[in-house]
XYZ file of C-alpha atoms in Angstrom:
583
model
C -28.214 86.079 27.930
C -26.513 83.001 26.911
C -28.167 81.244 23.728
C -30.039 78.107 24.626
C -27.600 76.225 23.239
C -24.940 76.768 26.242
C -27.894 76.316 29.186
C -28.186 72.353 27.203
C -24.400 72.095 27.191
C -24.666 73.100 30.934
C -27.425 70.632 31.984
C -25.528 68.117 30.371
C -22.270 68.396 32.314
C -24.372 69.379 35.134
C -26.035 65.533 34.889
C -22.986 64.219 34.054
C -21.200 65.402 37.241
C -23.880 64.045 39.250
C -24.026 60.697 37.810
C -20.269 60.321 37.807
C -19.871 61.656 41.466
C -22.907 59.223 42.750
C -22.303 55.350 40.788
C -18.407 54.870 41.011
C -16.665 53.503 37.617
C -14.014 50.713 37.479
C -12.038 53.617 36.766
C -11.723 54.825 40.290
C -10.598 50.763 41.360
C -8.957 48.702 42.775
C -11.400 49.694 45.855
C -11.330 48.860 49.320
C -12.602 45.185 49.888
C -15.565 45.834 51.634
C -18.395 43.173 53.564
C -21.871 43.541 54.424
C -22.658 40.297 56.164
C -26.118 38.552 56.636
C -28.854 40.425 57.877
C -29.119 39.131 61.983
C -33.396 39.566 60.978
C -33.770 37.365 58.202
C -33.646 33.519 57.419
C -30.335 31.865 55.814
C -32.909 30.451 53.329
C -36.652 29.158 53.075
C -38.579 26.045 51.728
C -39.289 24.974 48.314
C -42.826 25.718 46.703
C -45.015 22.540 46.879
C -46.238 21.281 43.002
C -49.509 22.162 44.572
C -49.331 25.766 44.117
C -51.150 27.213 41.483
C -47.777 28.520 39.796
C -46.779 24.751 38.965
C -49.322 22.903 38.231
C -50.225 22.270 34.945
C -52.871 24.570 33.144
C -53.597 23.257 29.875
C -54.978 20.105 28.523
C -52.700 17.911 26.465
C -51.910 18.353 23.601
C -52.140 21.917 24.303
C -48.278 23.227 24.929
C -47.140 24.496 28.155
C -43.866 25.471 29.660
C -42.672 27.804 26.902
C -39.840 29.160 26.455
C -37.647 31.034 23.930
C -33.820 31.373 23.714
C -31.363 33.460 21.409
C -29.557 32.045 18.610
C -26.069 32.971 17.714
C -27.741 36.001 15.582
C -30.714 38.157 16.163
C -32.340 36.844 12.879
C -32.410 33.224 13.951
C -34.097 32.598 17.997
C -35.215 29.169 19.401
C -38.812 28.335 20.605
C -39.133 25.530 23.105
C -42.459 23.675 24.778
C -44.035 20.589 25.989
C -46.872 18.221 25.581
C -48.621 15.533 26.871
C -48.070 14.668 30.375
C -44.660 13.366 32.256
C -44.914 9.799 33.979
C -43.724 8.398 37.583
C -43.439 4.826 38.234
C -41.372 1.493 38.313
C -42.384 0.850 34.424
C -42.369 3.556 32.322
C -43.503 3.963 28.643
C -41.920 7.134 26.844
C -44.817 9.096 24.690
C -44.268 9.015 20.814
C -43.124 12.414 19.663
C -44.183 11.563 16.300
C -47.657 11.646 17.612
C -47.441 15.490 17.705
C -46.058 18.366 15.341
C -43.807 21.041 16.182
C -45.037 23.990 14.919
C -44.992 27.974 14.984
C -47.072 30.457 13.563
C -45.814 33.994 13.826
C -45.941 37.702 11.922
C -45.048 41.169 13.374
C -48.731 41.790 13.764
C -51.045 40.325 16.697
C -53.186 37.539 14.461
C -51.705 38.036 11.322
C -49.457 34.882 11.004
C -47.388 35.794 7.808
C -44.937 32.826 8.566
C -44.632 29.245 9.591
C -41.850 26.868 11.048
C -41.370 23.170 12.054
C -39.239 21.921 14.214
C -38.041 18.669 16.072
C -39.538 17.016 19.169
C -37.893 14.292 21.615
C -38.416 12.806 25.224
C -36.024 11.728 27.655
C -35.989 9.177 30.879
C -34.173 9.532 33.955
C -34.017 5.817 35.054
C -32.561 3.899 38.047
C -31.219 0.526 38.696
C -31.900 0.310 42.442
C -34.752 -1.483 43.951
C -37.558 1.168 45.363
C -36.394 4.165 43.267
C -38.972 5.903 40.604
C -38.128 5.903 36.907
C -39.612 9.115 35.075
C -40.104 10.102 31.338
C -40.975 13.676 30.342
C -43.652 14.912 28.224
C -42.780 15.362 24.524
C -40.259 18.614 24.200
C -40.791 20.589 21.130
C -37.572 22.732 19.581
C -38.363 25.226 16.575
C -35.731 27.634 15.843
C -36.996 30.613 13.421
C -34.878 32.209 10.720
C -35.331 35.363 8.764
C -35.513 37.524 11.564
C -35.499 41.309 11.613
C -33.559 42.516 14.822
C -34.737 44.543 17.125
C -38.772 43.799 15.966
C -41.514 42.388 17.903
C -43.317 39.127 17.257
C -46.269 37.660 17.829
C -46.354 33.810 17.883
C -48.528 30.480 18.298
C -46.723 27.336 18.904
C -48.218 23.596 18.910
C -50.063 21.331 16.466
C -52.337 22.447 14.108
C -53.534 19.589 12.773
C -54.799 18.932 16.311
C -56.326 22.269 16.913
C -53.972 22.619 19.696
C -52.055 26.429 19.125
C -51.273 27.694 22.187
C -53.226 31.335 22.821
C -50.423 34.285 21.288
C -47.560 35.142 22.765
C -44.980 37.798 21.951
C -41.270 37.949 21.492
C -38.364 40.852 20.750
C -35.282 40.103 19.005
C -32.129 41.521 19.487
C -30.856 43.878 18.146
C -28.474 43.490 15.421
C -24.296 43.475 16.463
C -22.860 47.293 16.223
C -20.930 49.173 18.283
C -24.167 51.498 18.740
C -27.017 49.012 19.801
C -27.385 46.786 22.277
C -29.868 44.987 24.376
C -32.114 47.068 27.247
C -31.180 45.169 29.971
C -29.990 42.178 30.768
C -30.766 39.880 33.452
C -28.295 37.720 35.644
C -29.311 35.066 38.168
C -27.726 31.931 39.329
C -28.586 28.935 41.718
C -32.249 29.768 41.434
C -34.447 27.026 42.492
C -38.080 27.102 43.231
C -38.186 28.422 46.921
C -40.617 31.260 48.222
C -36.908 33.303 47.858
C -36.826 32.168 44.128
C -39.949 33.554 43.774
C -39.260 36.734 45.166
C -36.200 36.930 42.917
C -38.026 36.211 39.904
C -40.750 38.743 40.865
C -38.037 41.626 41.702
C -36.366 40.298 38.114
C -39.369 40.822 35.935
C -40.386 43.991 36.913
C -36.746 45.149 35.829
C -38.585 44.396 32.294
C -34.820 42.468 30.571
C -34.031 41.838 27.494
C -32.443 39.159 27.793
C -32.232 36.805 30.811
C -28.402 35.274 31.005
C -28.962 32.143 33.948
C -25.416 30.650 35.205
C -26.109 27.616 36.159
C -28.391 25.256 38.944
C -31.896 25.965 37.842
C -34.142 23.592 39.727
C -32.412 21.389 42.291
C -34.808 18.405 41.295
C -31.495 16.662 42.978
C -32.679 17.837 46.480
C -34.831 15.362 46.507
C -35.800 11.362 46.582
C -37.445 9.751 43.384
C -40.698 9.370 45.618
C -40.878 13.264 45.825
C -41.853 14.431 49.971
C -39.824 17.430 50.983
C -36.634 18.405 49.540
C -33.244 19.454 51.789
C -30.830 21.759 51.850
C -28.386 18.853 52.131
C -28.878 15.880 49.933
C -26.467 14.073 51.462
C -26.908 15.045 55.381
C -30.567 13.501 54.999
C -30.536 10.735 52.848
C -27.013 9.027 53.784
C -28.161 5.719 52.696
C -29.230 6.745 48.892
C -27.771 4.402 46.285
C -27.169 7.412 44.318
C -28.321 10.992 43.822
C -31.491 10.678 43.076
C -34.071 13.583 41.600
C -37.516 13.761 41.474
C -37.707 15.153 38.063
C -41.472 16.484 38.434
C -39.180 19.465 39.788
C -38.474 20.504 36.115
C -42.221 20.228 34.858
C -43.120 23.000 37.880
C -40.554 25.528 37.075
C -41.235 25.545 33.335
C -44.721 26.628 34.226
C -43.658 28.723 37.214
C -40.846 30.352 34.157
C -43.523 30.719 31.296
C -44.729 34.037 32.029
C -40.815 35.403 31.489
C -39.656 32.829 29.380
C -42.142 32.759 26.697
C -41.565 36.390 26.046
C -37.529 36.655 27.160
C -34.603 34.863 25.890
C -33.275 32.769 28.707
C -29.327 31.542 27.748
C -28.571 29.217 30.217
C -25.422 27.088 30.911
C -24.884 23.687 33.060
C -24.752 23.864 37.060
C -23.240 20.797 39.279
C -27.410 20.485 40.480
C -28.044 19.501 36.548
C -25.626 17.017 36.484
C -27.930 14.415 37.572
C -26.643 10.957 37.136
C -28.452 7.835 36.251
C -28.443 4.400 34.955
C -25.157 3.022 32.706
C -23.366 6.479 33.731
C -25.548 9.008 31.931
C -26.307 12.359 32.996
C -27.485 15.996 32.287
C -30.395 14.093 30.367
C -33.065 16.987 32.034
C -30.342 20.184 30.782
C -29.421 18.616 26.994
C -32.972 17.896 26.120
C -35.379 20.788 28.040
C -33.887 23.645 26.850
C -32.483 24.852 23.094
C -28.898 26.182 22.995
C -27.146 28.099 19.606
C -24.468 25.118 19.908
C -24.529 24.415 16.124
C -24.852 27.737 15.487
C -21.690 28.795 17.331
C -19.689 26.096 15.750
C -19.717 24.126 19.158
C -20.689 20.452 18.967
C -21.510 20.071 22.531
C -24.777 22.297 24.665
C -22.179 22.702 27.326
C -20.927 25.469 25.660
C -21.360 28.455 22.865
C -21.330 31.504 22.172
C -24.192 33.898 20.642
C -24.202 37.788 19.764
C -26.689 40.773 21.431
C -26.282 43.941 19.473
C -23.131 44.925 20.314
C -22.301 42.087 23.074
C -20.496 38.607 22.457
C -21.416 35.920 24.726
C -19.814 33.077 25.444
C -20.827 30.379 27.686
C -18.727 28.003 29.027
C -19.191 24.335 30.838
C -17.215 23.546 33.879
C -18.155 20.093 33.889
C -16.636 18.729 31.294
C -13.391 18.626 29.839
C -11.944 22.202 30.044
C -8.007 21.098 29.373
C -5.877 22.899 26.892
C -5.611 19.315 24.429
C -9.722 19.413 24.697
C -12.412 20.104 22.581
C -13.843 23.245 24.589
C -11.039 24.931 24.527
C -9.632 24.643 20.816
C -13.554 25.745 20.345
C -13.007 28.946 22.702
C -10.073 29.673 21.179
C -11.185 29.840 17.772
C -14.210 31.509 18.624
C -12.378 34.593 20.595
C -10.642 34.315 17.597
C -13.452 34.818 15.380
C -14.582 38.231 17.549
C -14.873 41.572 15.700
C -14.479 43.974 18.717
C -15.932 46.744 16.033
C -19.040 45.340 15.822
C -18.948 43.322 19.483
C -16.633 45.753 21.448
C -18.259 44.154 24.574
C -16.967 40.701 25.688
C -18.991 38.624 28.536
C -18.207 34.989 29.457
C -20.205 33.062 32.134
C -20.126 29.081 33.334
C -21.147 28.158 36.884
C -18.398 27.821 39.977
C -16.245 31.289 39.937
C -12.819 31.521 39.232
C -12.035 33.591 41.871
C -14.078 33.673 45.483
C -13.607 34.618 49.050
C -16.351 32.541 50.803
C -15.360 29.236 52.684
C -17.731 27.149 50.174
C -16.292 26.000 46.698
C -13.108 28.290 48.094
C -10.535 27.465 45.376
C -12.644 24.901 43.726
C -11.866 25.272 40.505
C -8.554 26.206 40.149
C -7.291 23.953 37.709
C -10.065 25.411 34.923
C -8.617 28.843 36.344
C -5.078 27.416 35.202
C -5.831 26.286 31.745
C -8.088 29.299 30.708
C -7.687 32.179 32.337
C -4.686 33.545 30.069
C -6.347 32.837 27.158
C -9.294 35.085 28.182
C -7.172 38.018 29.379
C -5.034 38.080 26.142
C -8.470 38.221 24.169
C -9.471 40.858 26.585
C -12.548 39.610 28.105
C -14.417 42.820 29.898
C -16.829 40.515 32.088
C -17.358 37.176 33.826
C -20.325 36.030 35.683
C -20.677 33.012 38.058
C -22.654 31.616 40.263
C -22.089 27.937 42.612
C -21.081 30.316 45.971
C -25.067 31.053 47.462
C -23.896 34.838 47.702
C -22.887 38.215 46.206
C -19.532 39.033 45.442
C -17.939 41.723 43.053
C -13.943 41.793 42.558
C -11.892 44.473 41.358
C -10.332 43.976 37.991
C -8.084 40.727 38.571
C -5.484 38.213 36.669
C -3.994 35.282 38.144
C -4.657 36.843 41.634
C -3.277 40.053 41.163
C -4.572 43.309 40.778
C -4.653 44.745 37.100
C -6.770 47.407 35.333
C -6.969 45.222 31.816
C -8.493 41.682 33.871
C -12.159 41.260 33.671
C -14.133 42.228 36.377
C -15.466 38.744 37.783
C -18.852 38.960 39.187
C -20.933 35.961 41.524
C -23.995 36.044 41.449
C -25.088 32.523 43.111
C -27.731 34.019 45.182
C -31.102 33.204 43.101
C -32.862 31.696 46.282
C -32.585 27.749 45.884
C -33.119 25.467 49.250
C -29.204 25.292 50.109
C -29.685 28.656 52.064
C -27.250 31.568 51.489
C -23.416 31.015 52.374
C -22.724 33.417 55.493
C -18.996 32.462 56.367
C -16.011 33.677 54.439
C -13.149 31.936 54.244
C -10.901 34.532 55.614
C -12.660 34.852 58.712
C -11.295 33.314 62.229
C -11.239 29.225 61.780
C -13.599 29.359 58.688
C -10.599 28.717 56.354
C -10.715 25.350 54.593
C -8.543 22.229 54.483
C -7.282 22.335 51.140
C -8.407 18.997 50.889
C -12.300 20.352 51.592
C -13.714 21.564 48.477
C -13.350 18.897 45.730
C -15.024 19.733 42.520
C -17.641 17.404 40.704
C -16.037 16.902 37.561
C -11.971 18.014 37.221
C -8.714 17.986 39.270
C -7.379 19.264 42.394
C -5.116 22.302 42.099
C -5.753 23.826 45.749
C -1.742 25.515 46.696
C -0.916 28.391 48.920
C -0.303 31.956 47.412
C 3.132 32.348 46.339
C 3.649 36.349 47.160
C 1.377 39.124 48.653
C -0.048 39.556 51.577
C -1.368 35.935 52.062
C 2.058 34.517 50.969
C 2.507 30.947 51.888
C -0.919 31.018 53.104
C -4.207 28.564 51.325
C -6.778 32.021 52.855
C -5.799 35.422 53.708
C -6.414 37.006 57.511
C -8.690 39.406 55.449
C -10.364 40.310 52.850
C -8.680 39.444 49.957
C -7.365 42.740 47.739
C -8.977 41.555 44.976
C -12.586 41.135 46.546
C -14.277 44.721 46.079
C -17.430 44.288 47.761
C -19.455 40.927 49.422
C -22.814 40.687 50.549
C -24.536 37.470 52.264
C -28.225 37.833 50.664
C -30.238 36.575 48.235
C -31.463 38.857 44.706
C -30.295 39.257 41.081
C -28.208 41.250 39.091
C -28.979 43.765 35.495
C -26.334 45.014 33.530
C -26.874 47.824 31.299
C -24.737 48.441 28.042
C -25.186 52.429 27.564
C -22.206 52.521 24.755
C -18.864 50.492 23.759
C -16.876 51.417 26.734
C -19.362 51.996 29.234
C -21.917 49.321 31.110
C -23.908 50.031 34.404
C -24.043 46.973 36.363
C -26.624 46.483 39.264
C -27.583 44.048 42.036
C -30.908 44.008 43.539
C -31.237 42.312 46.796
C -34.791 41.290 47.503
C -34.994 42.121 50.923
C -34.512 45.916 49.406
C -38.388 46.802 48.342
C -38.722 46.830 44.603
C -38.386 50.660 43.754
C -36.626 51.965 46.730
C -33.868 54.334 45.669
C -31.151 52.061 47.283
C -29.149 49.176 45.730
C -26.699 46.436 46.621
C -24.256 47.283 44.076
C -24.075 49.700 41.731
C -21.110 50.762 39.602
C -19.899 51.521 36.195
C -18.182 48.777 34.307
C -15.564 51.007 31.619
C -13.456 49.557 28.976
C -10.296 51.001 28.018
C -9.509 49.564 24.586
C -6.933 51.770 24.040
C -5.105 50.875 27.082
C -6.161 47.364 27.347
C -5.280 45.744 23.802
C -6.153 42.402 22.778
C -2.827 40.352 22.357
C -4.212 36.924 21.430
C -0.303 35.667 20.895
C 1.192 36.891 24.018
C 0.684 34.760 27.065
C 1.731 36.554 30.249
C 4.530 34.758 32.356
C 2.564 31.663 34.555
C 2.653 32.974 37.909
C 0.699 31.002 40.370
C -1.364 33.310 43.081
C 0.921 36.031 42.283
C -0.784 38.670 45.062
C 1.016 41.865 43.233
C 0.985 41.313 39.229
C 0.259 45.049 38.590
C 0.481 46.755 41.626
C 3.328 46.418 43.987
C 2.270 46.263 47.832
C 2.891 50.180 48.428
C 1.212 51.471 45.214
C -1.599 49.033 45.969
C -1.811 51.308 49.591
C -2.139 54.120 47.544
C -4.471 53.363 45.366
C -6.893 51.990 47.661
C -6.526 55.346 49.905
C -7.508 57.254 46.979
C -10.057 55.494 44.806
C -12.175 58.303 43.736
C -9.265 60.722 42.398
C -9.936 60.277 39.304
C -13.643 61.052 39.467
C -13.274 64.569 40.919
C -10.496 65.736 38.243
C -13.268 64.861 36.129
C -15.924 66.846 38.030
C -13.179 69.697 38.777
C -12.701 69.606 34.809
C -16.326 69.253 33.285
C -17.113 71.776 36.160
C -14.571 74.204 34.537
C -15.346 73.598 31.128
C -18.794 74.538 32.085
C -18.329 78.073 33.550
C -16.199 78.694 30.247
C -19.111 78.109 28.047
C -21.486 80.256 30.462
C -19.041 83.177 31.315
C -18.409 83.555 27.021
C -22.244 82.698 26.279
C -23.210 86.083 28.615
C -21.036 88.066 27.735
């Protein structure tokens, strides 16, 4: 018989073969662009939760914290502890709380009770304010940041947070860091979800999302969508605008934020949550300011990442660098952002990091009529740099939908681009986008689609199939796969060059067998160097920058001819090691 030894090598190919033959890698892209459209038996979208529900309304007496949350630093030994006291106010005059009223504190150890260590922090409020007759002013509770250092990664932690001195601890909670950066560790999972919101679909996503038991939760923007709504509160719409033409400005009714902290507290006081800004956080107010609710509710690694702005950084997760970027606000070459992103891709050590994941809000690339070609012009000034420094992933979020695109630069097909991933499908009150814009008289003007903060740069495509075109007649080559429903997505880093990615729709029963996406993200560093001085030639919607039109065909004929030479090959290898094991 053959020694044991050969029946585990067998098992092993055996699994391996039916793995690879059942999740398709990257490897066996560029893929036919496939669609699943909207389900004709469910809603576009549903209604927002009411404050009234037992999720969002407030639990604790004051001074007792609430709304807790945690977020990563830029190292696993270092993670931020967020929460708020005292009670928010509504009204024509109002008077902010003193934050030196209350400390900042957190007790924590690596064993439940035993509170070997102890960390202050700094507290703030903030106003959101109006100059128009009729319109609510509001001014949060006090928000407490503590960021702990001294950290062992990859530990769990056990952890009070609130005032002492006041006998007001809030019961224990627990945290895990991260583990440490190495080619060899990296986080369990990690969760994506954009456009969120607090509808009964939000809560459905966030339900389907915490079973999945992450890591790490990675949010892309639009978390609340406190702008759908008038200062006096009532209902909130699915188009701000549409319903309230006459509004001096965009209001908020910032109560919003209070009710998804406490609806978020059961994840985020146990998961770091990385978030970066959305358009929906923008929220103006008086003498031009805005993002007041984003910059002071929620703790960013900003200084830790060398940035000197929350609307972007970058932080580490075992052996995945993270960088997040802001789309609204200066993103030019001659800008701060980018001589920050540049220095910071500089700074990467692919031998401890091999993974590289960016994210910021409205995608790059898109096939849906809404925010089609939105943001070109941050496409323009940064996508080179990225691809030289060999960025592996991108999420985004802004389109209310799924889409995954085969590997991609500057509109053409290439096998070293990132694979760009949307994810805008959280749940929020704007219902789910349904029309693409390549279908039948669904194509935009390109003056339709003006972005919040930035320039213009809508043009036609220059070459390709959509030449002289502003939307292809189809799907686009480089959109792999499009779905019209709601969900979120978990990415899985198993090694340094490969990383299962998933999307979970949540009409699909938690625990069913099926899945909206599924495939194997692989890296080929050998193939795909990192050429930080090199900037490929500027070619504008270049439809065929690595493939010409016939080997494009031909690739997308045969897409899986790669993964059975490998099962033809492991399968061989196999019967070699069993025919000279038995005999």
């Amino acid at each position: 018989m053959a020694p044991p030894v050969l029946y585990s090598f067998y098992i092993f190919f055996f699994l391996l073969v039916v793995v690879r033959g059942s999740i398709p890698t990257t490897l066996d892209g560029p893929f036919k662009p496939v669609t699943r459209r909207l389900d004709s038996s469910l809603r576009q979208g549903s209604d927002d939760v009411p404050l009234s529900d037992p999720r969002l309304v407030k639990k604790v007496k004051s001074p007792f914290p609430e709304q807790i949350s945690i977020a990563a630093s830029f190292s696993p030994s270092s993670l931020w502890i967020s929460w708020i006291t005292g009670d928010a106010q509504m009204g024509s005059n109002v008077v902010p709380l003193d934050p030196s009223t209350v400390r900042s504190e957190v007790w924590y150890g690596l064993e439940s009770g035993k509170y070997t260590y102890r960390q202050n922090g700094t507290s703030e409020v903030y106003s959101q304010l109006y100059p128009y007759e009729g319109l609510l002013n509001y001014t949060s509770g006090i928000i407490h940041h503590v960021r702990l250092d001294g950290l062992m990664p990859g530990k769990t932690y056990y952890y009070k947070c609130g005032d002492s001195s006041l006998n007001a601890l809030s019961e224990e909670y627990i945290f895990q860091t991260l583990p440490a950066p190495g080619p060899n560790d990296y986080p369990s999972r990690v969760a994506v979800v954009g456009d969120l919101g607090l509808t009964y679909n939000s809560t459905t996503t966030i339900d389907h999302l915490t079973r999945n038991d992450p890591a790490m939760i990675l949010f892309v923007g639009d978390l609340v969508y406190a702008d759908q709504y008038v200062t006096t509160g009532g209902n909130g719409t699915s188009c701000f605008s549409c319903t309230f033409p006459d509004a001096p400005i965009r209001e908020t009714y910032q109560p919003r934020w209070d009710g998804w902290g406490r609806f978020m507290e059961p994840i985020t006081s146990k998961v770091p949550m990385m978030i970066i800004e959305g358009n929906h956080e923008i929220e103006p107010q008086i003498d031009g300011v805005k993002f007041q609710s984003y910059q002071s509710r929620f703790a960013v690694p900003a200084e830790e990442s060398k940035s000197k702005s929350k609307f972007y950084y970058s932080f580490n997760a075992g052996g995945i660098h993270f960088i997040m970027l802001g789309a609204y606000i200066d993103y030019n070459r001659t800008g701060a952002q980018y001589s920050w992103l540049k220095e910071d891709l500089k700074g990467v050590d692919r031998k401890l990091t091999p993974w590289l994941v960016a994210a910021w809000h409205p995608p790059w690339y898109n096939s849906y009529s809404s925010h089609y070609q939105e943001f070109e012009c941050m496409r323009l000034e940064m996508e080179s740099l990225l691809y030289n420094y060999g960025v592996d992933i991108v999420f985004s979020g802004h389109v209310h939908a799924y889409e995954r695109m085969n590997r991609v630069y500057n509109y053409g097909l290439d096998p070293c681009g990132p694979v760009y991933i949307t994810v805008g499908d959280g749940g929020n009150v704007e219902k789910v986008d349904v029309e693409f814009a390549d279908d039948p008289g669904k194509c935009p003007k390109p003056t339709d689609n003006k972005p919040e903060f930035g320039g213009v740069c809508h043009m036609n495509f220059s070459t390709g199939p959509a030449e002289g075109k502003f939307c292809w007649d189809r799907q686009p080559d480089w959109s792999a796969f499009r779905d019209s429903s709601f969900g979120h997505g978990i990415l899985e880093v198993i090694n340094s060059t490969y990383a299962l990615w998933t999307w979970h729709r949540n009409q699909d029963a938690y625990g069913e067998s099926t899945t909206g996406d599924q495939i194997y993200i692989v890296r080929q560093p050998d193939k795909c160097l990192v050429q930080p001085c090199q900037s490929p030639a500027p070619s504008f919607h270049n439809g065929s920058s690595s493939s010409s039109a016939q080997g494009l065909d031909q690739s997308l004929a045969q897409p899986m001819e790669s993964t059975w030479l490998l099962i033809y090959l492991l399968g061989l290898f196999a019967s070699i090691v069993l025919t000279h094991g038995i005999n």
